[in-house]
PDB file of C-alpha atoms in Angstrom:
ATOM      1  CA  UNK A  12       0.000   0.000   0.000  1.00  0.00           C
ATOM      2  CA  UNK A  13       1.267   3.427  -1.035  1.00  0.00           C
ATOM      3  CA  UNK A  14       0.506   7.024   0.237  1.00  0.00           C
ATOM      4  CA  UNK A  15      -0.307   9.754  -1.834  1.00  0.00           C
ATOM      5  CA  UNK A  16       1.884  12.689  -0.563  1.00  0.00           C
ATOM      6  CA  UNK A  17       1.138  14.873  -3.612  1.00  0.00           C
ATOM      7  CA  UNK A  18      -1.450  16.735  -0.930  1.00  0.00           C
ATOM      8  CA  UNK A  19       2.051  17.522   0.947  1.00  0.00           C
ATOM      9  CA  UNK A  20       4.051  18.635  -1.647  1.00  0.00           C
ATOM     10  CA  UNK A  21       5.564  21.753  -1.237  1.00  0.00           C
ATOM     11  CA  UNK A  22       7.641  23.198  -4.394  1.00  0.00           C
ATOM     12  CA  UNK A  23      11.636  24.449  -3.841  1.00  0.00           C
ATOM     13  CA  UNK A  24      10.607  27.941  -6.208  1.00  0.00           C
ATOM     14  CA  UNK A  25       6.526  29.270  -6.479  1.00  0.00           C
ATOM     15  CA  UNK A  26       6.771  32.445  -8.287  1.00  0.00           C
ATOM     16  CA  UNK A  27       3.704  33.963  -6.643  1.00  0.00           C
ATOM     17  CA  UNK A  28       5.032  33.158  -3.018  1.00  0.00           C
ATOM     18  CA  UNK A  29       9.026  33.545  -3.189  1.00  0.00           C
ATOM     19  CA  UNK A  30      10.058  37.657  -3.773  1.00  0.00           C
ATOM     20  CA  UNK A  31      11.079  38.738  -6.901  1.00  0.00           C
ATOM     21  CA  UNK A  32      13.845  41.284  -5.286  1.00  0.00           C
ATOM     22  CA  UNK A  33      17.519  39.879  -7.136  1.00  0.00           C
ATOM     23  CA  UNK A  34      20.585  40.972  -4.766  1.00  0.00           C
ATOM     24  CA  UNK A  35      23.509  42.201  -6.489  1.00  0.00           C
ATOM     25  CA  UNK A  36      25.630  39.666  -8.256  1.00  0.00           C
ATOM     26  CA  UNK A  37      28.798  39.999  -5.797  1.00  0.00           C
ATOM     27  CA  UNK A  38      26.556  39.565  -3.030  1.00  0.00           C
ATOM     28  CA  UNK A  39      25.326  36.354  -4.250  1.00  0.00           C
ATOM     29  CA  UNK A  40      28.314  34.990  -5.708  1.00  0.00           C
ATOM     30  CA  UNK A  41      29.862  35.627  -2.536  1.00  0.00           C
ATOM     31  CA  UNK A  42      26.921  33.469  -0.668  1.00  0.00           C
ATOM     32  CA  UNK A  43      27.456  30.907  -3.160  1.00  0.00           C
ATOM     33  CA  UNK A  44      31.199  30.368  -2.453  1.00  0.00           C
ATOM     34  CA  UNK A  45      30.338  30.025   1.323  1.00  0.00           C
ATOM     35  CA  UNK A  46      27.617  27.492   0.274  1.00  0.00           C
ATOM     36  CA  UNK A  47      29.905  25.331  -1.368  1.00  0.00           C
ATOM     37  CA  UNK A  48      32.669  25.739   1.699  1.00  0.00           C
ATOM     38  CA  UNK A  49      29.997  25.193   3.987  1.00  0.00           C
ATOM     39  CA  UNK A  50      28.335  21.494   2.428  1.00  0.00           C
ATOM     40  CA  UNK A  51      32.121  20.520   1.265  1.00  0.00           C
ATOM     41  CA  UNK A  52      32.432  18.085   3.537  1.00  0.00           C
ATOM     42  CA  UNK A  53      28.573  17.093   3.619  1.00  0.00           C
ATOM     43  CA  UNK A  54      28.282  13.073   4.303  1.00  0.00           C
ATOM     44  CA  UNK A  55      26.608  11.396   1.135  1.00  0.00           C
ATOM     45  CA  UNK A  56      25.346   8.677   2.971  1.00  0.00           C
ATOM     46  CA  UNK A  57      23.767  11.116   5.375  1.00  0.00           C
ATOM     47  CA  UNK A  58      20.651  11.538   3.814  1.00  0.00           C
ATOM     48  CA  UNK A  59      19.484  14.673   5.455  1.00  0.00           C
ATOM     49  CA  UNK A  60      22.718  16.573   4.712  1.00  0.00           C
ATOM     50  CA  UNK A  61      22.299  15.691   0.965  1.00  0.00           C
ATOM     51  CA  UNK A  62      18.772  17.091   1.042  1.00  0.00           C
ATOM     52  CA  UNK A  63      20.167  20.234   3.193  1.00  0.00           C
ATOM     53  CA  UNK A  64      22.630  20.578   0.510  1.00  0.00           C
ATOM     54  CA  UNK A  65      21.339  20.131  -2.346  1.00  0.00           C
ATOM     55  CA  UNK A  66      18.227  22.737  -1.530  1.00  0.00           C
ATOM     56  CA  UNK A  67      20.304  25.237  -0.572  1.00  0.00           C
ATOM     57  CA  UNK A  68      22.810  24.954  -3.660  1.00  0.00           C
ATOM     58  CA  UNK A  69      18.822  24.745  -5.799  1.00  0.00           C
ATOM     59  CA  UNK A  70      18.235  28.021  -4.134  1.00  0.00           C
ATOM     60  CA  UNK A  71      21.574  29.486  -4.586  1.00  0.00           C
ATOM     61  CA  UNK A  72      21.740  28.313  -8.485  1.00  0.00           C
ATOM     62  CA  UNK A  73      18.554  30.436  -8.447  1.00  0.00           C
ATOM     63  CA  UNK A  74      19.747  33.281  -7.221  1.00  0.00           C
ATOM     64  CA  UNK A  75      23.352  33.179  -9.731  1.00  0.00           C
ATOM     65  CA  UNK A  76      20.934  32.876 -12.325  1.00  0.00           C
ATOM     66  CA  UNK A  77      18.434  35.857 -11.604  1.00  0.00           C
ATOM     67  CA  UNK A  78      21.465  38.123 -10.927  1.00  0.00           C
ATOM     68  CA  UNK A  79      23.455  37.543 -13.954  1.00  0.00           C
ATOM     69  CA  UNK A  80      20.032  38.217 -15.685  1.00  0.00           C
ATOM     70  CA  UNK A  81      19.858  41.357 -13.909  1.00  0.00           C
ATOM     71  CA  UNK A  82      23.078  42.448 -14.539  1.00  0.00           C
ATOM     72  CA  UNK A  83      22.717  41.826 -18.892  1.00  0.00           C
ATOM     73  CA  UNK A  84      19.626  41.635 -19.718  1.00  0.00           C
ATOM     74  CA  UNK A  85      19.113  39.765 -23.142  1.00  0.00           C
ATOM     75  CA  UNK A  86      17.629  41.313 -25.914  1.00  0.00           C
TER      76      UNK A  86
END
């Protein structure tokens, strides 16, 4: 017997919930070198440290992404 968690689902990014406010490019390149520092030495067979991980590096990847948009837009 399964369970339907699709009632629980929650996604990592909802456009009408999460802010639309980019920080500066430095800023979050800077965050995004401690990220990686920080969850260097993650254990992969710790399953909640690869889940900590790899939502905050989903997050982060965000972020690079909506900054170096900001910075050049494309025509």
């Amino acid at each position: 017997m399964s369970i339907n968690t699709t009632a629980a689902h929650t996604p990592l990014h909802d456009p009408e919930r999460d802010s639309s406010w980019v920080p500066p490019l430095h800023i979050v390149l800077s965050c995004a070198r401690d990220d990686i520092a920080k969850h260097a030495d993650a254990n992969i067979h710790d399953h909640d440290a690869m889940i900590k991980a790899a939502v905050n590096h989903h997050i982060r990847l965000r972020e690079l992404v909506a900054a170096l948009d900001a910075e050049a837009p494309r025509g």
